[in-house]
Amino acid sequence: MRLSKLFKNAPTVNVTGLCFDSRKVKKGNVYFCLPGLTYDGHDFIDSAIENGAICIVHSRPVSDKRDGVIYIRVADVNEAMNQCARIFFGKPSDKMTMYGITGTNGKSTIANVIRSILDPLEPTGYIGTIAIEYGDVKLMPDLTTPDALFLQSRLNDMVNAGMKACALEVSSHGLAQGRVNGINFDVAIFTNFTYDHLDFHGTLENYFDAKTILFKDRVKPEGVCILNRDDPKYKELVPLCAARVVTYGIENEADYRAIHIEMTNEASHFDLIHNGQSYPVMTNLVATYNIYNLLAVIAALHETGIDLDKIIASCKAIPQVQGRLEQIDEGQDFNVIVDFAHTPDGMEKVMEFGRSITKEGG
């Protein structure tokens, strides 16, 4: 690709790739001087050039410029990298229906269930904490929400593999650090908001502000925001949404509401109330918080045109999500649950479910 396609008025030299790690730069690459928490990419410009970089994108002054190297100064290197990655990889998110899921808990479950239900209808990929999956491909991720270059590259791979949709876990780190700035989401899903990640964000206010970016800035105006009506942050989030709002919940009136819930350790039954009609739902998902997760999935898929009866039929046998309330049955006379819960709220809910399926004295 020509550099002039990435930057206005840039020379028409050929670009072989994009990189922000000077150690991984290859001949013909554009090197982005990305400022980090520990290191600053500006300090490794010489290394990047020695490894073959033909263009340096920087925000700080560069005093010792080399002949034959193109220097482009921008106000925000990270934003420039996001937009360049979007263009370089052919704007892949524009070619798929993009589901973005954020919140303290439930992201992995919702994203995986979206894929499991939607994939038989239209090929769907998944990117998140557990894996990167599309078609027969399964890769292990480094981060819940990868960096922009890796993310756009994988989305491009999905498009080339025939994917029509992608469910992406969008972490607060990823939002705060602008990793998804090159993606316009068709659906933005909010799960819940509880204590987490204060080591990075500093305060709960900063943590919540990071979450709101998905709904303010990253969802398409013609898209939809799927919000948990029962979460205390719901009222704060609604006026910030840049697209229409659709709600789900149990305790309060919602566009997609579950009532008459009955649960065992193997299955759940409830009536889904939508547009004044009642639909019986049976699912192998268990625990109240998974009913919330499933409601978010149902709302997201139905609001993007999937027939509600088809969605409900698919809820009966949802593949087990790895490490998410995963029940191990090897014929033992006791219950074994594997779960990734690591927040106070998540741990409390898992323990609550564990107690509910444990016989007295067991």
PDB file of C-alpha atoms in Angstrom, residues 51-297:
ATOM      1  CA  ASN A  51      15.555  -2.707  11.200  1.00  0.00           C
ATOM      2  CA  GLY A  52      14.131  -1.227   8.009  1.00  0.00           C
ATOM      3  CA  ALA A  53      11.508   1.391   8.876  1.00  0.00           C
ATOM      4  CA  ILE A  54      10.995   3.853   6.022  1.00  0.00           C
ATOM      5  CA  CYS A  55       8.573   6.129   7.851  1.00  0.00           C
ATOM      6  CA  ILE A  56       8.484   7.357  11.451  1.00  0.00           C
ATOM      7  CA  VAL A  57       5.185   8.602  12.896  1.00  0.00           C
ATOM      8  CA  HIS A  58       5.899  10.703  15.977  1.00  0.00           C
ATOM      9  CA  SER A  59       4.369  13.336  18.252  1.00  0.00           C
ATOM     10  CA  ARG A  60       7.529  14.676  19.908  1.00  0.00           C
ATOM     11  CA  PRO A  61      10.184  16.648  18.014  1.00  0.00           C
ATOM     12  CA  VAL A  62      12.873  14.494  16.377  1.00  0.00           C
ATOM     13  CA  SER A  63      16.191  16.316  16.272  1.00  0.00           C
ATOM     14  CA  ASP A  64      18.386  13.832  14.428  1.00  0.00           C
ATOM     15  CA  LYS A  65      16.537  13.012  11.222  1.00  0.00           C
ATOM     16  CA  ARG A  66      18.119  10.614   8.764  1.00  0.00           C
ATOM     17  CA  ASP A  67      18.211  10.975   5.013  1.00  0.00           C
ATOM     18  CA  GLY A  68      15.917   8.626   3.129  1.00  0.00           C
ATOM     19  CA  VAL A  69      13.503   8.274   6.036  1.00  0.00           C
ATOM     20  CA  ILE A  70      10.093   9.957   6.052  1.00  0.00           C
ATOM     21  CA  TYR A  71       9.024  11.655   9.278  1.00  0.00           C
ATOM     22  CA  ILE A  72       5.372  12.447   9.931  1.00  0.00           C
ATOM     23  CA  ARG A  73       4.464  14.389  13.056  1.00  0.00           C
ATOM     24  CA  VAL A  74       0.947  13.956  14.458  1.00  0.00           C
ATOM     25  CA  ALA A  75      -0.865  15.165  17.567  1.00  0.00           C
ATOM     26  CA  ASP A  76      -1.781  11.641  18.715  1.00  0.00           C
ATOM     27  CA  VAL A  77       0.313   8.679  17.569  1.00  0.00           C
ATOM     28  CA  ASN A  78      -2.126   6.122  18.925  1.00  0.00           C
ATOM     29  CA  GLU A  79      -5.053   7.637  17.040  1.00  0.00           C
ATOM     30  CA  ALA A  80      -2.974   7.844  13.866  1.00  0.00           C
ATOM     31  CA  MET A  81      -2.010   4.186  14.248  1.00  0.00           C
ATOM     32  CA  ASN A  82      -5.647   3.164  14.702  1.00  0.00           C
ATOM     33  CA  GLN A  83      -6.773   4.926  11.565  1.00  0.00           C
ATOM     34  CA  CYS A  84      -3.791   3.715   9.522  1.00  0.00           C
ATOM     35  CA  ALA A  85      -4.441   0.133  10.640  1.00  0.00           C
ATOM     36  CA  ARG A  86      -8.086   0.469   9.667  1.00  0.00           C
ATOM     37  CA  ILE A  87      -7.124   1.620   6.154  1.00  0.00           C
ATOM     38  CA  PHE A  88      -4.125  -0.697   5.693  1.00  0.00           C
ATOM     39  CA  PHE A  89      -6.201  -3.795   6.460  1.00  0.00           C
ATOM     40  CA  GLY A  90      -9.115  -2.714   4.292  1.00  0.00           C
ATOM     41  CA  LYS A  91     -11.585  -1.478   6.922  1.00  0.00           C
ATOM     42  CA  PRO A  92     -12.567  -5.027   7.915  1.00  0.00           C
ATOM     43  CA  SER A  93     -15.050  -4.110  10.634  1.00  0.00           C
ATOM     44  CA  ASP A  94     -17.162  -2.308   8.011  1.00  0.00           C
ATOM     45  CA  LYS A  95     -17.624  -5.649   6.238  1.00  0.00           C
ATOM     46  CA  MET A  96     -19.047  -7.511   9.256  1.00  0.00           C
ATOM     47  CA  THR A  97     -21.744  -6.977  11.851  1.00  0.00           C
ATOM     48  CA  MET A  98     -19.710  -5.987  14.907  1.00  0.00           C
ATOM     49  CA  TYR A  99     -20.939  -6.840  18.401  1.00  0.00           C
ATOM     50  CA  GLY A 100     -18.975  -5.083  21.156  1.00  0.00           C
ATOM     51  CA  ILE A 101     -19.457  -6.231  24.746  1.00  0.00           C
ATOM     52  CA  THR A 102     -18.231  -4.325  27.785  1.00  0.00           C
ATOM     53  CA  GLY A 103     -18.888  -4.449  31.529  1.00  0.00           C
ATOM     54  CA  THR A 104     -17.207  -5.848  34.616  1.00  0.00           C
ATOM     55  CA  ASN A 105     -18.536  -9.400  34.300  1.00  0.00           C
ATOM     56  CA  GLY A 106     -20.176 -11.488  31.585  1.00  0.00           C
ATOM     57  CA  LYS A 107     -18.235 -10.319  28.511  1.00  0.00           C
ATOM     58  CA  SER A 108     -16.785 -13.719  27.631  1.00  0.00           C
ATOM     59  CA  THR A 109     -20.040 -15.579  28.126  1.00  0.00           C
ATOM     60  CA  ILE A 110     -22.079 -13.137  26.054  1.00  0.00           C
ATOM     61  CA  ALA A 111     -19.538 -12.996  23.226  1.00  0.00           C
ATOM     62  CA  ASN A 112     -19.219 -16.779  23.057  1.00  0.00           C
ATOM     63  CA  VAL A 113     -22.967 -17.364  23.191  1.00  0.00           C
ATOM     64  CA  ILE A 114     -23.511 -14.806  20.423  1.00  0.00           C
ATOM     65  CA  ARG A 115     -21.062 -16.744  18.290  1.00  0.00           C
ATOM     66  CA  SER A 116     -22.499 -20.154  19.138  1.00  0.00           C
ATOM     67  CA  ILE A 117     -26.041 -19.092  18.191  1.00  0.00           C
ATOM     68  CA  LEU A 118     -25.180 -16.907  15.199  1.00  0.00           C
ATOM     69  CA  ASP A 119     -22.419 -18.981  13.576  1.00  0.00           C
ATOM     70  CA  PRO A 120     -24.745 -21.653  12.095  1.00  0.00           C
ATOM     71  CA  LEU A 121     -26.814 -18.854  10.525  1.00  0.00           C
ATOM     72  CA  GLU A 122     -23.942 -16.674   9.313  1.00  0.00           C
ATOM     73  CA  PRO A 123     -20.206 -17.305   9.886  1.00  0.00           C
ATOM     74  CA  THR A 124     -19.156 -15.460  13.041  1.00  0.00           C
ATOM     75  CA  GLY A 125     -15.822 -14.823  14.723  1.00  0.00           C
ATOM     76  CA  TYR A 126     -14.936 -14.159  18.348  1.00  0.00           C
ATOM     77  CA  ILE A 127     -12.121 -12.169  19.964  1.00  0.00           C
ATOM     78  CA  GLY A 128     -11.708 -12.024  23.727  1.00  0.00           C
ATOM     79  CA  THR A 129     -10.203 -13.337  26.932  1.00  0.00           C
ATOM     80  CA  ILE A 130     -10.638 -17.012  26.102  1.00  0.00           C
ATOM     81  CA  ALA A 131      -9.497 -17.144  22.485  1.00  0.00           C
ATOM     82  CA  ILE A 132      -9.615 -15.756  18.969  1.00  0.00           C
ATOM     83  CA  GLU A 133     -11.889 -18.017  16.934  1.00  0.00           C
ATOM     84  CA  TYR A 134     -13.311 -18.022  13.427  1.00  0.00           C
ATOM     85  CA  GLY A 135     -14.093 -20.950  11.164  1.00  0.00           C
ATOM     86  CA  ASP A 136     -11.672 -23.713  12.126  1.00  0.00           C
ATOM     87  CA  VAL A 137      -9.092 -21.259  13.443  1.00  0.00           C
ATOM     88  CA  LYS A 138      -8.430 -20.961  17.177  1.00  0.00           C
ATOM     89  CA  LEU A 139      -5.654 -18.746  18.525  1.00  0.00           C
ATOM     90  CA  MET A 140      -4.687 -17.775  22.050  1.00  0.00           C
ATOM     91  CA  PRO A 141      -4.912 -14.032  22.804  1.00  0.00           C
ATOM     92  CA  ASP A 142      -2.429 -11.891  24.733  1.00  0.00           C
ATOM     93  CA  LEU A 143      -5.062  -9.398  25.904  1.00  0.00           C
ATOM     94  CA  THR A 144      -8.858  -9.338  26.181  1.00  0.00           C
ATOM     95  CA  THR A 145      -8.890  -6.524  23.626  1.00  0.00           C
ATOM     96  CA  PRO A 146      -5.702  -6.700  21.486  1.00  0.00           C
ATOM     97  CA  ASP A 147      -3.731  -3.703  20.226  1.00  0.00           C
ATOM     98  CA  ALA A 148      -5.061  -1.941  17.131  1.00  0.00           C
ATOM     99  CA  LEU A 149      -2.609  -3.454  14.648  1.00  0.00           C
ATOM    100  CA  PHE A 150      -3.178  -7.022  15.801  1.00  0.00           C
ATOM    101  CA  LEU A 151      -6.922  -6.440  16.079  1.00  0.00           C
ATOM    102  CA  GLN A 152      -7.368  -5.007  12.592  1.00  0.00           C
ATOM    103  CA  SER A 153      -5.172  -7.736  11.128  1.00  0.00           C
ATOM    104  CA  ARG A 154      -7.248 -10.496  12.742  1.00  0.00           C
ATOM    105  CA  LEU A 155     -10.502  -8.848  11.661  1.00  0.00           C
ATOM    106  CA  ASN A 156      -9.133  -8.769   8.123  1.00  0.00           C
ATOM    107  CA  ASP A 157      -8.303 -12.477   8.405  1.00  0.00           C
ATOM    108  CA  MET A 158     -11.901 -13.088   9.484  1.00  0.00           C
ATOM    109  CA  VAL A 159     -13.271 -11.227   6.469  1.00  0.00           C
ATOM    110  CA  ASN A 160     -10.977 -13.191   4.151  1.00  0.00           C
ATOM    111  CA  ALA A 161     -12.205 -16.409   5.809  1.00  0.00           C
ATOM    112  CA  GLY A 162     -15.810 -15.473   5.032  1.00  0.00           C
ATOM    113  CA  MET A 163     -16.962 -14.228   8.424  1.00  0.00           C
ATOM    114  CA  LYS A 164     -20.074 -12.044   8.343  1.00  0.00           C
ATOM    115  CA  ALA A 165     -20.054 -11.039  12.011  1.00  0.00           C
ATOM    116  CA  CYS A 166     -17.711 -10.775  14.987  1.00  0.00           C
ATOM    117  CA  ALA A 167     -18.325 -10.710  18.739  1.00  0.00           C
ATOM    118  CA  LEU A 168     -15.571  -8.718  20.434  1.00  0.00           C
ATOM    119  CA  GLU A 169     -14.939  -8.337  24.155  1.00  0.00           C
ATOM    120  CA  VAL A 170     -14.154  -4.673  24.743  1.00  0.00           C
ATOM    121  CA  SER A 171     -12.223  -4.138  27.973  1.00  0.00           C
ATOM    122  CA  SER A 172     -11.962  -0.871  29.869  1.00  0.00           C
ATOM    123  CA  HIS A 173      -8.201  -0.938  29.225  1.00  0.00           C
ATOM    124  CA  GLY A 174      -8.831  -1.332  25.510  1.00  0.00           C
ATOM    125  CA  LEU A 175     -11.263   1.578  25.506  1.00  0.00           C
ATOM    126  CA  ALA A 176      -9.080   3.872  27.621  1.00  0.00           C
ATOM    127  CA  GLN A 177      -6.035   3.118  25.465  1.00  0.00           C
ATOM    128  CA  GLY A 178      -7.918   3.578  22.210  1.00  0.00           C
ATOM    129  CA  ARG A 179      -7.401   0.047  20.888  1.00  0.00           C
ATOM    130  CA  VAL A 180     -10.830  -0.032  19.215  1.00  0.00           C
ATOM    131  CA  ASN A 181     -10.820   3.516  17.837  1.00  0.00           C
ATOM    132  CA  GLY A 182     -10.714   2.133  14.298  1.00  0.00           C
ATOM    133  CA  ILE A 183     -13.882   0.078  14.750  1.00  0.00           C
ATOM    134  CA  ASN A 184     -17.473   1.216  14.366  1.00  0.00           C
ATOM    135  CA  PHE A 185     -19.767  -1.170  16.223  1.00  0.00           C
ATOM    136  CA  ASP A 186     -23.254  -2.112  15.093  1.00  0.00           C
ATOM    137  CA  VAL A 187     -24.144  -3.292  18.603  1.00  0.00           C
ATOM    138  CA  ALA A 188     -22.754  -2.097  21.943  1.00  0.00           C
ATOM    139  CA  ILE A 189     -23.677  -4.277  24.934  1.00  0.00           C
ATOM    140  CA  PHE A 190     -23.399  -3.233  28.589  1.00  0.00           C
ATOM    141  CA  THR A 191     -23.382  -6.088  31.114  1.00  0.00           C
ATOM    142  CA  ASN A 192     -22.885  -4.562  34.564  1.00  0.00           C
ATOM    143  CA  PHE A 193     -20.592  -2.355  36.584  1.00  0.00           C
ATOM    144  CA  THR A 194     -18.836  -3.385  39.788  1.00  0.00           C
ATOM    145  CA  TYR A 195     -15.452  -2.927  41.476  1.00  0.00           C
ATOM    146  CA  ASP A 196     -12.470  -3.844  39.252  1.00  0.00           C
ATOM    147  CA  HIS A 197      -9.270  -2.562  37.593  1.00  0.00           C
ATOM    148  CA  LEU A 198      -8.651   0.342  39.988  1.00  0.00           C
ATOM    149  CA  ASP A 199      -4.934  -0.427  39.739  1.00  0.00           C
ATOM    150  CA  PHE A 200      -5.136   0.958  36.199  1.00  0.00           C
ATOM    151  CA  HIS A 201      -8.010   3.457  36.277  1.00  0.00           C
ATOM    152  CA  GLY A 202      -7.402   4.834  39.775  1.00  0.00           C
ATOM    153  CA  THR A 203     -11.056   5.538  40.603  1.00  0.00           C
ATOM    154  CA  LEU A 204     -14.431   3.966  39.923  1.00  0.00           C
ATOM    155  CA  GLU A 205     -15.387   7.167  38.095  1.00  0.00           C
ATOM    156  CA  ASN A 206     -12.478   6.760  35.670  1.00  0.00           C
ATOM    157  CA  TYR A 207     -13.320   3.086  35.234  1.00  0.00           C
ATOM    158  CA  PHE A 208     -16.934   3.879  34.357  1.00  0.00           C
ATOM    159  CA  ASP A 209     -15.897   6.731  32.054  1.00  0.00           C
ATOM    160  CA  ALA A 210     -13.734   4.274  30.112  1.00  0.00           C
ATOM    161  CA  LYS A 211     -16.699   1.936  29.673  1.00  0.00           C
ATOM    162  CA  THR A 212     -18.904   4.729  28.349  1.00  0.00           C
ATOM    163  CA  ILE A 213     -16.584   5.326  25.368  1.00  0.00           C
ATOM    164  CA  LEU A 214     -18.088   2.319  23.593  1.00  0.00           C
ATOM    165  CA  PHE A 215     -21.571   3.843  23.770  1.00  0.00           C
ATOM    166  CA  LYS A 216     -20.638   7.484  23.175  1.00  0.00           C
ATOM    167  CA  ASP A 217     -18.013   7.216  20.464  1.00  0.00           C
ATOM    168  CA  ARG A 218     -17.675   3.746  19.015  1.00  0.00           C
ATOM    169  CA  VAL A 219     -21.231   2.628  18.201  1.00  0.00           C
ATOM    170  CA  LYS A 220     -22.677   3.636  14.830  1.00  0.00           C
ATOM    171  CA  PRO A 221     -25.482   6.237  14.955  1.00  0.00           C
ATOM    172  CA  GLU A 222     -27.723   3.703  13.205  1.00  0.00           C
ATOM    173  CA  GLY A 223     -26.607   0.972  15.595  1.00  0.00           C
ATOM    174  CA  VAL A 224     -28.064  -0.101  18.925  1.00  0.00           C
ATOM    175  CA  CYS A 225     -27.006   0.040  22.580  1.00  0.00           C
ATOM    176  CA  ILE A 226     -28.126  -2.988  24.610  1.00  0.00           C
ATOM    177  CA  LEU A 227     -28.248  -2.008  28.301  1.00  0.00           C
ATOM    178  CA  ASN A 228     -28.861  -3.888  31.554  1.00  0.00           C
ATOM    179  CA  ARG A 229     -31.958  -2.169  32.959  1.00  0.00           C
ATOM    180  CA  ASP A 230     -31.306  -3.562  36.458  1.00  0.00           C
ATOM    181  CA  ASP A 231     -27.774  -2.229  36.846  1.00  0.00           C
ATOM    182  CA  PRO A 232     -27.435   0.923  39.009  1.00  0.00           C
ATOM    183  CA  LYS A 233     -25.367   2.614  36.273  1.00  0.00           C
ATOM    184  CA  TYR A 234     -28.150   2.269  33.716  1.00  0.00           C
ATOM    185  CA  LYS A 235     -29.581   5.744  34.277  1.00  0.00           C
ATOM    186  CA  GLU A 236     -26.163   7.375  33.948  1.00  0.00           C
ATOM    187  CA  LEU A 237     -25.386   5.501  30.755  1.00  0.00           C
ATOM    188  CA  VAL A 238     -28.636   6.115  28.843  1.00  0.00           C
ATOM    189  CA  PRO A 239     -28.107   9.839  28.072  1.00  0.00           C
ATOM    190  CA  LEU A 240     -24.563   9.132  26.870  1.00  0.00           C
ATOM    191  CA  CYS A 241     -25.606   6.645  24.183  1.00  0.00           C
ATOM    192  CA  ALA A 242     -25.088   7.796  20.588  1.00  0.00           C
ATOM    193  CA  ALA A 243     -27.510   5.191  19.209  1.00  0.00           C
ATOM    194  CA  ARG A 244     -30.977   3.953  20.141  1.00  0.00           C
ATOM    195  CA  VAL A 245     -31.258   2.164  23.469  1.00  0.00           C
ATOM    196  CA  VAL A 246     -32.768  -1.297  23.993  1.00  0.00           C
ATOM    197  CA  THR A 247     -32.990  -2.771  27.502  1.00  0.00           C
ATOM    198  CA  TYR A 248     -32.948  -6.187  29.114  1.00  0.00           C
ATOM    199  CA  GLY A 249     -33.519  -7.214  32.715  1.00  0.00           C
ATOM    200  CA  ILE A 250     -35.359  -9.226  35.327  1.00  0.00           C
ATOM    201  CA  GLU A 251     -36.304  -6.926  38.199  1.00  0.00           C
ATOM    202  CA  ASN A 252     -37.514  -3.945  36.160  1.00  0.00           C
ATOM    203  CA  GLU A 253     -39.633  -3.468  33.066  1.00  0.00           C
ATOM    204  CA  ALA A 254     -37.421  -3.916  30.004  1.00  0.00           C
ATOM    205  CA  ASP A 255     -37.643  -4.486  26.266  1.00  0.00           C
ATOM    206  CA  TYR A 256     -36.468  -8.054  26.875  1.00  0.00           C
ATOM    207  CA  ARG A 257     -37.446  -9.268  30.331  1.00  0.00           C
ATOM    208  CA  ALA A 258     -37.272 -12.662  32.011  1.00  0.00           C
ATOM    209  CA  ILE A 259     -40.045 -13.603  34.451  1.00  0.00           C
ATOM    210  CA  HIS A 260     -41.150 -16.839  36.149  1.00  0.00           C
ATOM    211  CA  ILE A 261     -37.564 -18.074  36.337  1.00  0.00           C
ATOM    212  CA  GLU A 262     -37.014 -21.647  37.456  1.00  0.00           C
ATOM    213  CA  MET A 263     -33.546 -23.140  37.771  1.00  0.00           C
ATOM    214  CA  THR A 264     -31.841 -26.430  38.542  1.00  0.00           C
ATOM    215  CA  ASN A 265     -28.143 -27.220  38.462  1.00  0.00           C
ATOM    216  CA  GLU A 266     -28.575 -28.383  34.864  1.00  0.00           C
ATOM    217  CA  ALA A 267     -31.090 -26.055  33.208  1.00  0.00           C
ATOM    218  CA  SER A 268     -33.140 -22.876  33.476  1.00  0.00           C
ATOM    219  CA  HIS A 269     -36.688 -22.062  32.379  1.00  0.00           C
ATOM    220  CA  PHE A 270     -38.242 -18.626  32.093  1.00  0.00           C
ATOM    221  CA  ASP A 271     -40.777 -16.612  30.153  1.00  0.00           C
ATOM    222  CA  LEU A 272     -39.325 -13.952  27.898  1.00  0.00           C
ATOM    223  CA  ILE A 273     -41.516 -10.856  27.688  1.00  0.00           C
ATOM    224  CA  HIS A 274     -40.969  -8.801  24.543  1.00  0.00           C
ATOM    225  CA  ASN A 275     -43.342  -6.316  22.906  1.00  0.00           C
ATOM    226  CA  GLY A 276     -46.175  -7.498  25.126  1.00  0.00           C
ATOM    227  CA  GLN A 277     -45.791 -11.142  24.124  1.00  0.00           C
ATOM    228  CA  SER A 278     -44.553 -14.065  26.208  1.00  0.00           C
ATOM    229  CA  TYR A 279     -42.128 -16.667  24.884  1.00  0.00           C
ATOM    230  CA  PRO A 280     -41.152 -19.770  26.900  1.00  0.00           C
ATOM    231  CA  VAL A 281     -37.380 -20.226  27.035  1.00  0.00           C
ATOM    232  CA  MET A 282     -35.440 -23.291  28.128  1.00  0.00           C
ATOM    233  CA  THR A 283     -31.665 -23.184  28.329  1.00  0.00           C
ATOM    234  CA  ASN A 284     -28.823 -25.257  29.669  1.00  0.00           C
ATOM    235  CA  LEU A 285     -27.285 -22.078  31.093  1.00  0.00           C
ATOM    236  CA  VAL A 286     -27.690 -21.863  34.866  1.00  0.00           C
ATOM    237  CA  ALA A 287     -27.424 -19.153  37.575  1.00  0.00           C
ATOM    238  CA  THR A 288     -29.284 -15.855  37.599  1.00  0.00           C
ATOM    239  CA  TYR A 289     -26.381 -13.874  36.176  1.00  0.00           C
ATOM    240  CA  ASN A 290     -26.366 -16.174  33.146  1.00  0.00           C
ATOM    241  CA  ILE A 291     -30.039 -15.381  32.582  1.00  0.00           C
ATOM    242  CA  TYR A 292     -28.930 -11.750  32.324  1.00  0.00           C
ATOM    243  CA  ASN A 293     -26.182 -12.756  29.901  1.00  0.00           C
ATOM    244  CA  LEU A 294     -28.623 -14.718  27.788  1.00  0.00           C
ATOM    245  CA  LEU A 295     -31.115 -11.841  27.724  1.00  0.00           C
ATOM    246  CA  ALA A 296     -28.355  -9.568  26.398  1.00  0.00           C
ATOM    247  CA  VAL A 297     -27.590 -12.108  23.667  1.00  0.00           C
TER     248      VAL A 297
END
